[in-house]
XYZ file of C-alpha atoms in Angstrom:
781
model
C -38.626 -14.486 217.713
C -38.245 -13.346 221.356
C -36.162 -15.015 224.188
C -36.729 -18.774 224.156
C -38.243 -20.109 227.273
C -36.006 -21.899 229.963
C -37.298 -25.449 230.508
C -36.833 -26.760 233.938
C -36.108 -30.181 232.619
C -33.192 -28.784 231.032
C -31.545 -27.849 234.167
C -31.012 -31.580 234.631
C -29.378 -32.000 231.089
C -27.572 -28.676 231.366
C -26.952 -28.811 227.720
C -24.855 -26.199 225.679
C -28.062 -24.867 224.225
C -29.636 -24.563 227.753
C -26.410 -22.444 228.681
C -27.050 -20.320 225.568
C -30.524 -19.506 226.391
C -29.665 -18.677 230.056
C -26.916 -16.304 228.734
C -29.562 -14.558 226.331
C -31.776 -14.029 229.292
C -28.851 -12.702 231.434
C -27.961 -10.298 228.509
C -31.419 -8.912 228.246
C -31.680 -8.308 232.000
C -28.327 -6.513 231.737
C -29.667 -4.308 228.936
C -32.828 -3.765 231.034
C -30.495 -2.727 233.981
C -28.541 -0.252 231.858
C -31.761 1.065 230.400
C -33.182 1.779 233.812
C -30.011 3.460 235.150
C -29.937 5.734 232.162
C -33.700 6.450 232.780
C -33.103 7.116 236.451
C -30.260 9.534 235.476
C -32.191 11.475 232.855
C -35.213 11.625 235.458
C -33.220 13.062 238.238
C -31.611 15.589 235.604
C -35.102 16.641 234.582
C -36.252 17.435 238.092
C -33.158 19.298 239.154
C -32.095 21.469 236.448
C -34.584 23.977 235.245
C -32.170 25.591 232.797
C -31.258 22.085 231.100
C -34.890 20.806 231.084
C -35.519 20.916 227.430
C -32.245 19.010 226.630
C -33.141 16.384 229.582
C -36.619 15.855 227.944
C -34.945 15.065 224.519
C -32.577 12.761 226.120
C -35.245 11.006 228.067
C -37.569 10.808 225.125
C -34.456 9.246 223.052
C -34.197 6.663 225.876
C -37.708 5.757 225.800
C -38.057 5.521 221.947
C -35.106 3.290 221.491
C -35.668 0.676 223.975
C -37.701 -2.364 223.306
C -38.648 -5.186 225.614
C -38.010 -8.706 224.688
C -40.656 -11.210 225.190
C -40.560 -14.914 225.793
C -42.361 -17.230 223.432
C -43.333 -16.729 219.734
C -46.056 -13.924 219.975
C -47.454 -11.047 222.121
C -50.709 -10.367 223.319
C -52.271 -7.126 222.424
C -52.005 -5.806 225.837
C -48.170 -6.602 225.642
C -47.937 -5.067 222.178
C -49.329 -1.865 223.378
C -47.225 -1.816 226.446
C -44.116 -2.120 224.015
C -45.529 0.644 222.020
C -46.086 2.816 225.173
C -42.475 3.742 225.364
C -42.534 5.215 221.899
C -45.909 7.078 222.811
C -44.353 8.654 225.763
C -41.242 9.623 223.661
C -43.695 11.352 221.031
C -45.574 13.297 223.895
C -42.066 14.668 225.197
C -41.163 15.773 221.802
C -44.052 18.108 221.800
C -42.872 20.117 224.960
C -40.434 22.532 223.492
C -40.141 25.286 226.132
C -38.852 25.128 229.673
C -41.399 24.386 232.522
C -41.373 24.533 236.081
C -39.561 21.873 238.178
C -41.655 18.840 238.750
C -42.995 18.474 242.209
C -41.439 16.484 244.920
C -43.794 13.671 244.122
C -42.114 12.887 240.905
C -39.243 11.364 243.133
C -41.823 8.889 244.774
C -43.735 8.079 241.607
C -40.803 7.563 239.150
C -37.314 7.494 240.809
C -38.044 5.276 243.817
C -40.092 2.346 242.027
C -37.432 2.211 239.377
C -34.627 2.187 241.800
C -36.495 -0.221 244.032
C -36.965 -2.568 241.011
C -33.483 -2.370 239.895
C -32.040 -2.911 243.328
C -34.472 -5.476 244.748
C -35.426 -7.470 241.452
C -32.458 -7.058 239.051
C -30.030 -6.926 241.897
C -31.655 -10.373 243.220
C -31.062 -11.778 239.871
C -27.270 -10.809 239.864
C -26.864 -12.436 243.222
C -28.503 -15.508 241.972
C -26.227 -15.484 239.001
C -23.104 -15.324 241.251
C -24.451 -18.349 243.297
C -25.290 -20.159 240.097
C -21.855 -19.865 238.514
C -20.082 -20.462 241.743
C -22.199 -23.848 242.032
C -21.315 -24.764 238.614
C -17.838 -24.511 239.140
C -17.928 -26.418 242.340
C -20.258 -29.159 240.900
C -18.042 -30.025 237.922
C -14.887 -29.651 239.494
C -15.962 -31.985 242.378
C -17.298 -34.370 239.599
C -14.127 -34.516 237.782
C -12.175 -34.968 240.886
C -14.595 -37.917 242.041
C -14.301 -39.561 238.516
C -10.449 -39.543 239.044
C -10.836 -41.658 242.151
C -9.176 -44.991 241.693
C -11.281 -47.923 241.780
C -8.840 -49.689 244.078
C -9.774 -47.504 246.948
C -11.702 -49.146 249.761
C -15.629 -49.553 249.224
C -16.449 -47.528 252.074
C -14.407 -44.539 250.683
C -15.895 -44.852 247.298
C -19.460 -44.903 248.645
C -18.737 -41.897 250.860
C -17.355 -40.006 247.828
C -20.397 -40.997 245.884
C -22.827 -39.981 248.236
C -20.966 -36.446 248.655
C -21.140 -36.021 244.838
C -24.668 -36.987 244.654
C -25.554 -34.448 247.496
C -23.445 -31.723 245.711
C -25.337 -32.473 242.236
C -28.835 -32.319 243.933
C -27.809 -28.973 245.249
C -26.728 -27.844 242.106
C -30.003 -28.848 240.334
C -31.949 -27.237 243.154
C -29.954 -24.049 242.658
C -30.361 -24.237 238.860
C -34.004 -24.685 238.946
C -34.317 -21.472 241.324
C -32.199 -19.531 239.059
C -34.161 -20.448 235.938
C -37.352 -19.816 237.608
C -36.037 -16.295 238.914
C -34.766 -15.397 235.420
C -38.167 -16.027 233.682
C -39.911 -14.366 236.446
C -38.064 -11.178 236.057
C -38.538 -11.052 232.393
C -42.227 -11.271 232.686
C -42.300 -8.767 235.525
C -39.982 -6.016 234.097
C -42.551 -4.905 231.673
C -45.098 -3.487 233.949
C -42.724 -2.950 236.742
C -40.628 -0.557 234.422
C -43.663 1.096 232.426
C -45.815 1.824 235.523
C -43.699 4.402 237.270
C -43.090 6.236 233.861
C -47.021 6.347 233.430
C -47.202 7.642 236.877
C -44.400 10.353 235.967
C -46.440 11.392 232.980
C -49.493 12.032 235.156
C -47.390 14.383 237.185
C -46.420 16.243 234.062
C -50.138 16.756 233.180
C -50.464 18.413 236.295
C -47.721 20.858 236.412
C -47.487 21.720 232.763
C -50.576 23.874 232.419
C -49.617 24.973 228.814
C -49.711 21.370 227.669
C -52.995 20.911 228.982
C -54.595 20.544 225.363
C -51.906 17.734 224.474
C -52.570 16.001 228.072
C -56.457 16.006 227.260
C -55.618 14.202 223.936
C -53.303 11.871 225.587
C -55.577 10.755 228.272
C -57.603 8.003 226.249
C -54.270 6.306 225.356
C -53.087 6.544 228.986
C -56.210 4.929 230.026
C -55.912 2.025 227.698
C -52.372 1.537 228.666
C -53.464 1.250 232.413
C -55.926 -1.659 231.124
C -53.065 -3.002 229.400
C -50.648 -2.921 232.241
C -53.438 -4.436 234.497
C -54.114 -7.271 232.008
C -50.417 -8.116 231.750
C -49.975 -8.188 235.581
C -53.013 -10.295 235.985
C -51.743 -12.872 233.438
C -48.185 -12.538 234.893
C -49.581 -13.727 238.232
C -51.605 -16.711 236.809
C -48.401 -17.603 234.857
C -46.197 -17.436 237.752
C -48.216 -19.954 239.773
C -48.248 -22.187 236.748
C -44.541 -22.138 236.300
C -43.837 -22.618 240.019
C -45.994 -25.648 240.069
C -44.366 -27.051 237.131
C -40.824 -26.487 238.737
C -42.125 -28.297 241.716
C -43.443 -31.270 239.879
C -40.081 -31.408 238.105
C -38.058 -31.043 241.319
C -39.988 -33.916 242.790
C -39.327 -36.320 239.744
C -37.307 -35.088 237.081
C -37.336 -38.153 235.053
C -41.160 -38.189 234.526
C -41.084 -34.680 233.050
C -38.207 -35.568 230.673
C -39.093 -33.543 227.334
C -39.793 -35.613 224.372
C -37.396 -35.074 221.507
C -35.845 -37.128 218.734
C -32.982 -38.662 220.595
C -33.247 -41.901 222.573
C -30.546 -40.664 225.021
C -28.337 -37.586 225.522
C -26.355 -36.034 228.284
C -22.684 -35.613 229.282
C -19.943 -38.311 229.139
C -16.155 -38.160 229.586
C -14.573 -39.453 226.169
C -10.836 -40.973 226.606
C -8.599 -39.410 224.120
C -5.350 -41.516 223.999
C -1.929 -39.587 223.189
C 1.193 -41.022 222.302
C 3.584 -42.393 224.854
C 4.562 -41.224 227.669
C 1.798 -38.834 227.815
C -1.030 -41.574 228.406
C -4.511 -40.279 227.982
C -6.786 -37.481 228.752
C -10.528 -37.413 229.504
C -12.415 -34.694 227.708
C -16.216 -34.077 228.678
C -18.647 -34.228 225.609
C -22.179 -33.607 225.229
C -23.456 -36.759 223.635
C -26.700 -37.609 221.795
C -27.934 -41.023 220.436
C -30.902 -41.869 218.124
C -31.791 -45.518 218.399
C -33.343 -45.824 215.089
C -30.526 -44.626 212.890
C -27.823 -45.862 215.460
C -26.290 -42.376 215.130
C -24.091 -41.334 217.871
C -23.140 -37.507 218.070
C -20.319 -36.263 220.355
C -19.841 -32.399 221.101
C -16.971 -31.164 223.195
C -18.267 -28.636 225.719
C -16.671 -27.376 228.860
C -18.659 -25.126 231.086
C -15.562 -23.762 233.032
C -13.943 -22.524 229.524
C -16.505 -19.906 228.687
C -18.906 -22.405 227.381
C -17.565 -22.760 223.989
C -19.074 -25.565 221.962
C -16.340 -27.676 219.999
C -16.781 -29.438 216.555
C -19.431 -31.969 216.444
C -18.264 -35.709 215.785
C -20.808 -38.185 214.385
C -20.536 -42.058 213.672
C -22.680 -45.002 213.426
C -22.590 -47.356 216.432
C -21.758 -50.967 216.159
C -21.729 -52.210 219.289
C -21.484 -51.221 223.130
C -19.789 -53.062 225.892
C -19.454 -52.567 229.590
C -16.047 -52.037 231.089
C -15.076 -53.471 234.373
C -12.777 -51.776 236.693
C -10.319 -54.844 236.325
C -9.475 -53.437 232.824
C -9.587 -49.885 233.441
C -8.654 -47.520 236.631
C -11.871 -45.693 236.316
C -15.439 -46.518 237.441
C -18.674 -46.221 235.142
C -16.819 -47.005 231.866
C -18.234 -48.597 228.641
C -16.789 -48.949 225.209
C -18.422 -47.861 221.801
C -17.163 -49.004 218.374
C -18.024 -47.022 215.218
C -18.863 -48.643 211.951
C -16.088 -46.573 210.137
C -13.492 -47.547 212.910
C -13.830 -51.388 213.423
C -11.474 -52.617 216.153
C -10.827 -49.152 217.625
C -13.119 -48.786 220.418
C -13.819 -45.528 222.106
C -14.037 -45.411 226.009
C -16.473 -43.551 227.708
C -17.046 -42.571 231.492
C -20.463 -41.656 232.595
C -21.217 -39.660 235.832
C -22.638 -42.620 237.973
C -23.496 -46.314 237.897
C -27.263 -45.181 237.509
C -26.110 -42.965 234.594
C -24.147 -45.818 232.893
C -27.078 -48.049 233.238
C -29.202 -45.688 231.321
C -26.741 -45.267 228.506
C -26.248 -48.947 228.333
C -29.912 -49.538 227.895
C -30.162 -46.969 225.202
C -27.197 -48.341 223.279
C -28.215 -51.998 223.442
C -24.959 -52.638 225.264
C -24.075 -55.866 227.103
C -25.103 -56.335 230.625
C -27.635 -53.540 229.997
C -30.078 -52.907 232.862
C -33.567 -51.782 232.047
C -33.817 -48.030 231.838
C -35.570 -46.517 234.617
C -36.771 -43.345 232.907
C -38.159 -45.275 229.757
C -40.845 -46.843 231.926
C -41.634 -44.152 234.532
C -45.123 -44.167 233.078
C -46.460 -47.290 234.467
C -49.982 -48.404 233.844
C -52.060 -46.803 236.861
C -54.748 -48.955 238.486
C -58.071 -48.398 236.564
C -60.097 -45.634 238.160
C -63.230 -44.096 236.618
C -62.870 -40.528 237.098
C -64.582 -37.539 235.474
C -66.076 -38.270 231.849
C -68.157 -36.565 229.400
C -71.081 -39.051 230.173
C -74.649 -38.808 231.356
C -73.531 -38.164 234.878
C -71.149 -35.430 233.781
C -73.818 -33.424 231.738
C -75.932 -33.879 234.796
C -73.430 -32.445 237.189
C -72.572 -29.353 234.995
C -76.291 -28.575 234.541
C -77.049 -28.826 238.203
C -74.325 -26.556 239.011
C -75.180 -23.983 236.362
C -78.877 -24.060 237.469
C -77.798 -23.634 241.093
C -75.367 -20.589 240.317
C -77.861 -18.820 238.090
C -80.580 -19.183 240.755
C -78.706 -18.462 243.872
C -75.542 -16.563 243.062
C -75.508 -14.873 239.516
C -75.016 -11.559 241.328
C -72.322 -12.665 243.963
C -69.180 -10.675 243.853
C -66.123 -12.534 242.627
C -68.212 -15.485 241.203
C -65.853 -18.267 240.121
C -63.018 -16.352 241.391
C -63.390 -16.885 245.130
C -62.743 -20.686 245.967
C -64.602 -22.953 248.301
C -62.992 -24.777 251.093
C -61.195 -27.862 249.520
C -62.764 -30.459 251.863
C -66.369 -29.267 251.230
C -65.704 -29.157 247.299
C -64.247 -32.669 247.370
C -67.201 -33.956 249.346
C -69.631 -32.275 247.011
C -67.854 -33.639 243.984
C -67.740 -37.269 245.306
C -71.593 -37.024 245.650
C -72.218 -35.575 242.466
C -70.035 -38.102 240.723
C -71.656 -41.076 242.226
C -74.673 -42.275 240.201
C -76.497 -43.363 243.322
C -76.435 -40.119 244.992
C -76.184 -37.495 242.294
C -79.813 -36.988 241.857
C -80.332 -36.767 245.592
C -78.247 -33.637 245.902
C -80.402 -30.462 245.880
C -78.087 -27.469 244.998
C -80.609 -24.866 244.299
C -82.441 -25.033 247.810
C -79.998 -26.571 250.101
C -78.100 -24.199 252.629
C -75.492 -26.876 253.136
C -73.584 -25.873 249.727
C -72.357 -22.441 249.325
C -72.290 -20.913 245.918
C -68.337 -20.771 245.963
C -68.481 -24.524 246.672
C -70.541 -25.359 243.813
C -68.499 -23.101 241.444
C -65.217 -24.773 242.677
C -66.753 -28.136 242.237
C -67.728 -27.417 238.643
C -64.304 -26.154 237.660
C -62.561 -28.993 239.540
C -64.739 -31.453 237.626
C -64.000 -29.991 234.194
C -60.163 -30.018 235.153
C -60.508 -33.538 236.096
C -61.617 -34.739 232.706
C -58.907 -37.219 231.155
C -58.776 -34.664 228.263
C -59.526 -30.990 228.370
C -62.950 -29.928 226.716
C -61.308 -28.283 223.781
C -59.149 -31.304 223.314
C -55.392 -31.758 223.063
C -55.564 -32.302 219.288
C -56.851 -28.812 218.707
C -55.041 -26.949 221.571
C -52.359 -25.615 219.140
C -54.754 -24.465 216.524
C -57.042 -22.703 218.999
C -53.927 -20.758 220.074
C -52.853 -19.660 216.706
C -55.561 -17.237 215.750
C -55.392 -15.666 219.399
C -51.931 -14.551 218.808
C -52.307 -12.729 215.367
C -54.923 -11.407 212.822
C -57.956 -9.077 212.832
C -60.602 -9.490 215.578
C -62.967 -10.700 212.660
C -60.406 -13.381 211.688
C -60.055 -14.660 215.124
C -63.787 -15.226 215.746
C -64.003 -16.949 212.388
C -61.117 -19.175 213.095
C -62.285 -20.087 216.740
C -65.901 -20.715 214.986
C -64.435 -23.054 212.597
C -62.348 -24.973 215.275
C -65.294 -25.328 217.391
C -67.227 -27.198 214.975
C -64.396 -29.660 214.616
C -64.647 -30.672 218.268
C -66.152 -34.090 219.220
C -69.979 -33.699 219.442
C -69.970 -34.356 223.227
C -67.237 -31.609 223.768
C -69.015 -29.084 221.779
C -72.412 -29.801 223.384
C -70.731 -29.405 226.901
C -68.677 -26.195 225.854
C -72.098 -24.639 224.317
C -73.863 -25.212 227.796
C -70.941 -23.811 229.851
C -70.222 -20.951 227.416
C -74.015 -19.814 227.386
C -73.786 -19.671 231.421
C -70.590 -17.766 231.229
C -72.066 -15.173 228.787
C -75.078 -14.832 231.363
C -72.763 -14.313 234.190
C -70.891 -11.504 232.217
C -74.221 -9.620 231.618
C -74.455 -9.234 235.344
C -70.818 -7.881 235.601
C -71.831 -4.570 237.094
C -72.960 -6.766 240.167
C -70.695 -9.673 240.304
C -67.646 -7.950 238.716
C -66.804 -10.878 236.520
C -66.299 -9.257 233.202
C -65.594 -11.425 230.203
C -61.931 -10.625 230.616
C -62.133 -12.033 234.330
C -63.916 -15.168 233.272
C -61.198 -15.785 230.480
C -58.576 -15.553 233.223
C -60.554 -18.185 235.247
C -61.758 -20.681 232.675
C -58.811 -20.311 230.000
C -56.737 -23.089 232.050
C -59.859 -24.966 232.802
C -61.104 -25.477 229.356
C -57.687 -25.685 227.543
C -54.329 -27.213 228.310
C -51.459 -28.560 226.385
C -50.722 -32.263 226.383
C -46.997 -31.526 227.462
C -46.443 -29.320 230.407
C -43.551 -26.953 229.716
C -42.698 -23.425 230.323
C -43.294 -22.559 226.676
C -46.765 -23.962 227.054
C -47.329 -21.797 230.181
C -46.303 -18.752 228.314
C -49.581 -19.393 226.171
C -51.967 -19.221 228.939
C -52.605 -15.785 228.082
C -53.739 -16.610 224.678
C -55.910 -19.340 226.192
C -57.671 -16.653 227.871
C -58.170 -14.723 224.649
C -59.866 -17.876 223.189
C -62.412 -18.120 226.010
C -63.084 -14.439 225.766
C -63.949 -14.786 222.118
C -66.256 -17.835 222.863
C -68.112 -15.849 225.596
C -68.488 -12.611 223.293
C -69.667 -14.566 220.177
C -71.530 -17.651 221.642
C -74.444 -16.970 219.840
C -72.662 -16.956 216.299
C -70.204 -19.702 217.266
C -72.780 -22.323 218.461
C -75.950 -21.321 216.735
C -74.542 -21.041 213.164
C -72.398 -23.244 211.141
C -68.826 -21.998 210.030
C -68.269 -20.915 206.454
C -67.483 -24.056 204.476
C -64.885 -22.298 202.429
C -63.047 -20.936 205.625
C -59.365 -22.120 205.447
C -57.699 -23.886 208.192
C -56.546 -21.511 211.168
C -54.376 -18.571 210.145
C -50.724 -19.032 209.959
C -48.449 -17.549 212.496
C -46.719 -15.884 209.454
C -49.332 -13.406 209.382
C -47.991 -10.100 210.951
C -49.731 -9.171 214.223
C -51.335 -5.547 213.870
C -48.996 -2.828 215.109
C -50.130 -0.525 218.041
C -52.339 2.201 216.778
C -51.131 5.333 215.600
C -51.850 8.535 217.521
C -52.335 11.960 215.870
C -51.382 15.324 217.317
C -54.061 18.104 217.540
C -52.403 20.105 214.556
C -53.129 17.093 212.289
C -56.665 16.678 213.484
C -58.419 15.562 216.687
C -58.044 11.895 217.134
C -61.029 9.821 217.189
C -61.643 7.902 220.333
C -63.707 5.008 220.992
C -65.967 5.107 224.270
C -64.333 3.185 227.087
C -66.667 0.480 228.214
C -66.759 -0.370 231.840
C -63.889 -2.806 232.679
C -62.870 -4.298 236.077
C -59.344 -3.502 236.960
C -59.526 -4.799 240.407
C -61.452 -7.309 242.617
C -60.953 -7.162 246.298
C -63.322 -9.823 247.653
C -64.182 -10.423 251.557
C -64.479 -14.150 252.135
C -65.161 -15.802 255.373
C -63.161 -18.386 254.427
C -60.224 -16.466 253.014
C -57.875 -17.483 255.798
C -58.535 -21.270 255.736
C -59.204 -21.685 251.859
C -56.906 -20.969 249.056
C -57.527 -18.444 246.588
C -57.920 -19.048 242.766
C -54.618 -19.911 241.162
C -55.204 -17.150 238.714
C -55.378 -14.109 241.127
C -56.813 -10.900 240.419
C -54.408 -7.991 239.849
C -53.990 -4.850 242.163
C -53.977 -1.358 241.172
C -52.391 -0.438 244.450
C -49.099 0.595 243.036
C -50.838 2.638 240.366
C -53.129 4.435 242.965
C -50.318 5.040 245.537
C -48.152 6.669 242.905
C -50.490 8.594 240.957
C -51.864 11.928 242.051
C -55.103 10.860 240.999
C -57.569 11.644 243.958
C -59.069 9.008 245.989
C -62.852 9.792 246.221
C -64.706 9.765 249.455
C -68.136 9.159 247.837
C -68.239 6.954 244.677
C -71.151 5.002 242.890
C -71.109 1.322 244.179
C -69.316 -1.160 241.893
C -67.573 1.555 239.957
C -65.161 3.375 242.188
C -64.172 1.333 245.457
C -61.409 2.803 247.385
C -58.453 3.554 245.158
C -59.509 1.050 242.800
C -61.080 1.735 239.313
C -63.725 -0.550 238.327
C -64.570 -0.997 234.716
C -66.244 -3.362 232.378
C -64.551 -5.227 229.511
C -64.069 -3.701 226.288
C -61.878 -3.232 223.364
C -59.940 -0.089 224.481
C -57.398 0.007 221.694
C -59.181 0.497 218.767
C -59.092 3.543 216.573
C -61.114 4.589 213.573
C -60.347 6.830 210.507
C -61.487 10.425 210.311
C -64.777 11.501 209.088
C -65.383 14.869 207.845
C -66.807 16.909 210.703
C -67.416 13.624 212.780
C -65.532 12.205 215.643
C -66.731 8.962 217.584
C -67.594 10.010 221.089
C -65.258 9.562 223.980
C -66.808 8.132 227.218
C -64.715 10.665 229.530
C -61.800 13.131 229.432
C -60.381 12.423 232.808
C -57.383 12.432 235.171
C -57.558 16.118 235.031
C -60.221 16.090 237.773
C -60.125 18.749 240.382
C -59.401 17.963 244.283
C -61.549 15.366 245.786
C -63.216 17.579 248.159
C -64.399 20.193 245.688
C -67.876 20.438 244.411
C -66.696 20.406 240.890
C -65.052 16.844 241.563
C -68.490 15.516 242.760
C -70.156 16.959 239.774
C -67.720 15.620 237.408
C -68.030 12.177 238.805
C -71.807 12.249 238.743
C -71.590 13.537 235.079
C -69.079 10.447 234.265
C -70.882 7.701 235.908
C -74.361 8.724 235.716
C -74.455 10.873 232.506
C -77.737 12.489 231.295
C -78.561 10.821 228.195
C -79.493 13.989 226.342
C -80.046 17.556 226.911
C -83.449 18.315 228.661
C -85.555 16.675 231.209
C -86.634 12.929 231.761
C -89.660 13.614 229.461
C -86.990 14.287 226.649
C -85.478 10.896 227.540
C -88.600 9.225 227.438
C -89.612 10.937 224.100
C -86.359 9.553 222.495
C -86.500 5.909 223.792
C -87.989 3.183 221.734
C -87.956 5.521 218.586
C -86.486 4.843 215.064
C -83.224 6.264 213.577
C -81.479 6.500 210.398
C -77.824 6.108 209.741
C -76.329 9.281 207.986
C -72.629 8.008 208.136
C -71.361 4.564 207.617
C -69.621 2.802 210.687
C -67.446 -0.357 211.065
C -67.823 -2.069 214.521
C -64.589 -2.238 216.730
C -66.086 -4.460 219.272
C -68.732 -7.214 219.560
C -70.851 -4.915 221.460
C -71.116 -2.291 218.512
C -73.188 -2.498 215.404
C -71.660 -2.093 211.811
C -73.923 -0.378 209.172
C -74.190 1.556 205.893
C -75.721 4.897 205.203
C -79.577 4.671 205.375
C -79.645 1.665 207.630
C -82.810 1.895 209.892
C -82.636 1.132 213.522
C -85.695 0.039 215.615
C -86.115 0.422 219.402
C -83.675 3.194 219.788
C -82.789 4.402 223.301
C -80.123 5.997 225.144
C -77.208 4.151 226.548
C -75.507 4.545 229.849
C -72.492 5.268 228.037
C -72.141 8.838 226.890
C -72.456 9.657 223.205
C -74.041 6.162 222.418
C -77.360 4.808 221.663
C -78.665 1.272 221.800
C -80.660 0.043 219.088
C -81.526 -3.069 216.651
C -80.484 -3.591 213.271
C -81.571 -6.907 211.357
C -82.395 -8.615 214.623
C -79.059 -7.704 216.448
C -78.856 -5.264 219.343
C -76.053 -3.325 220.114
C -74.182 0.179 220.484
C -74.626 3.007 217.988
C -72.569 6.086 217.880
C -75.088 8.903 218.667
C -73.862 11.456 216.091
C -73.958 8.855 213.266
C -77.604 8.804 213.148
C -80.877 11.027 212.804
C -84.040 10.373 214.466
C -87.145 9.578 212.509
């Protein structure tokens, strides 16, 4: 179990457990800070000391191997898992460099030292400053509150009112600071992974350049390095989307904390001061307790807890409540007091003091006390005026079909389709016309120039988000998330297949229409740059959302994206076939997630590599309305930091849609799969790259053209034509590692075989299914 999420609503309760979770986050950041300091020290020694280079490498490798990032929530994505394993991979690489080498180029300082120092000073340093402010404000808030509660009720009303206002203002300031601090803590916990690993990755690129004797090892490492770049970029993209969601939730809670009170087993909970009587002449003392009350059982729990004494939790005291009575100021020299009587101590009331009159009213209502006032937060969800919004009715299906038809007719190849958002006012106007039965049929989206494609796509997304319940329902939300967190690719598909057929019929019908369209969009990814992964980022929050809006739920956004990716990649199987009737309920989270794939050194045999499919790492879209219209709340990640820190050249001439500026554009694909060795056979690798000569050399242009536009086979175009549409027989068995590949046994016959654009791969049809086949696994007939 990783670090527990810090819920914004807990800032207002400030419970002992909330403080424990905050301290756990602080300790993790301190551990990260120490790790970075050690890493920086080792890196500088590595650059400066030639004679101690070997020893510095071992120490550096040791630091990388022994450190592991903690994560928020109960599971990691595959990308995060590989990022965590990457430090161990880097460590293994360094262990193979046994002799002294030349001092690294000065660029290492720019690619490794400065980014880590900047992250440590700017990011971790900012958290330390926020912690000081938070601790100082905690002390100030509770000191002022205690002083305020000691005010005599006999003072003038004007003085008491001024004191109340001052305490309330200070409390609001404390809550504001607490919210900001919690948000900053969670942001840096998510940010640290790619901010720390990315400079290390750039540093390794420098090692490959300068250590010529390690050329073979570097070449073997390139495939893993490429996969890690994708993992980092995917994690960065998900971080951006998660951060915006967390900030939105924080702002909602800031505006109305009571509306976002988390559901739990207790009717009321919070801090109260409990009067503890002492023998004469010592009088009595007031001790702060965290109190919890459950109305159904009338059980009242008190736990002494003082923030200023190191946050130590005292012994729990539990009693069954008999009655509650309000105390007037003429019977006690303190305000906001009430008495409780326990069933095991009849006639011995316990006097308690709330923080304010409003706080006392809430407690009196929960405790069924005399003179109780209606509890405000119990009725915050008033019945709103009846308003017919988006529904899964005839108009709803018409809207979706009209929008899809228009997009596929007019804009299927538009770059950033569904990423680029339309102008808000236009989107709302179109949506209102479409949702009106009188005007819906009159709106012509396919031929009218009044409605831009981005306006249509934004209206469609807005309609789906406006449904009273997400398309994939609240009830099944948790069940869809579970298989995305663990299990094999096949088990994930089977689980999602099973759950889709548990959806209500209208939901399933609408989902099928939409997913079929998204699959069509992804087929045009080379033009519109909207890969399956990018569509998952956009439509994950649109099709799925939890019923309760919490930080823990936001941390599951990345798994929502994975579910949508599974739907798109396997839509034919999921919607056109029935699930296995014997398939059990979705897999349990007790199933251990697969570990990062093992790497083999060249001495143990060549590691078998999967071809890298084209995957979009970065979208930079030009939009005429970009200055006036907001971007989608799940922004595209950028590779600027990698590009600026890596010695990989920026190519002046590159194929459209593949290399743009310093950004590598690739299609979606499973990059982390590894297969077992076959005697004398290796699955082909798409490219051994990042050891490309300088950008201006002819060799570079040749290498690029070979990489991006490979010749499908030795020989002329005639040779290609002679191979296309032929039959082939499998000479080795193969297990598919991705949905785009075919699984087959020895002797399988493939129809309509032709060369793929991916080097070393063929395309063919087996049993009616078309997919990729490793070229060296078959013989042509």
